[in-house]
């Protein structure tokens, strides 16, 4: 039998305060979208995604935001934020 016990991710990844801040920003963006402010809602989600990716890239293993590897988290966060911004701008320019 293997004596190595796998880590429970909650003990070694992420910090609850940072995750609650991200959740709060997503709720704020949702409220703004419901109120008819899609540009502000998109900006909040985009900046939050880019910020969380940058935090993971800068702080690496000491980061309060951890999902997988540093590269994965940074690419997903920054990439999602940039893609969401570009998608919003593309939709605005179509109209």
Coordinates of N, CA and C in Angstrom, one line a residue, residues 2 4 11-12 21-22 24 26 31 50 54 57 61 63 69 71-72 78 83-85 87 92 95:
X2 N 0.5 2.3 -0.7 CA 1.2 3.5 -0.8 C 1.0 4.4 0.4
X4 N 2.0 7.4 0.7 CA 1.9 8.8 0.3 C 0.4 9.2 0.2
X11 N -6.2 22.9 1.2 CA -5.2 23.2 2.1 C -4.0 23.8 1.5
X12 N -3.8 23.6 0.2 CA -2.5 24.0 -0.5 C -2.8 24.9 -1.7
X21 N -13.3 37.9 -2.9 CA -13.2 39.2 -3.7 C -13.5 39.0 -5.1
X22 N -13.0 37.9 -5.7 CA -13.4 37.6 -7.1 C -14.9 37.4 -7.3
X24 N -17.2 38.5 -5.4 CA -17.9 39.7 -5.2 C -17.9 40.6 -6.5
X26 N -17.7 39.4 -9.5 CA -18.5 38.8 -10.5 C -20.0 39.1 -10.2
X31 N -24.9 42.3 -11.5 CA -25.9 43.3 -11.2 C -25.9 44.4 -12.2
X50 N -7.9 39.3 -15.9 CA -6.5 39.7 -16.2 C -5.7 39.9 -14.9
X54 N -2.5 37.9 -13.7 CA -1.2 38.6 -13.4 C -0.7 38.3 -12.0
X57 N 0.9 35.0 -12.0 CA 2.2 35.0 -12.7 C 3.2 35.7 -11.8
X61 N 4.1 30.6 -6.6 CA 3.6 29.7 -5.6 C 3.1 30.4 -4.3
X63 N 1.0 32.8 -4.6 CA -0.2 33.5 -5.0 C -1.4 33.1 -4.3
X69 N -1.3 24.9 -12.6 CA 0.0 25.3 -12.7 C 0.0 26.9 -12.9
X71 N 1.6 28.5 -15.2 CA 1.4 28.8 -16.6 C -0.1 28.7 -17.0
X72 N -0.7 27.6 -16.6 CA -2.1 27.4 -16.9 C -3.0 28.5 -16.4
X78 N -5.4 35.7 -18.0 CA -5.1 36.8 -18.9 C -5.8 36.6 -20.3
X83 N -9.6 38.1 -24.4 CA -10.6 37.6 -25.3 C -12.0 38.2 -25.1
X84 N -12.4 38.3 -23.8 CA -13.7 38.9 -23.5 C -13.7 40.4 -23.9
X85 N -12.7 41.1 -23.7 CA -12.6 42.5 -24.1 C -12.7 42.6 -25.6
X87 N -14.0 40.5 -27.7 CA -15.3 40.1 -28.1 C -16.3 41.2 -27.9
X92 N -19.6 45.6 -30.3 CA -19.9 47.1 -30.4 C -19.6 47.7 -31.8
X95 N -22.4 46.9 -34.5 CA -23.7 47.7 -34.5 C -23.5 49.0 -35.2

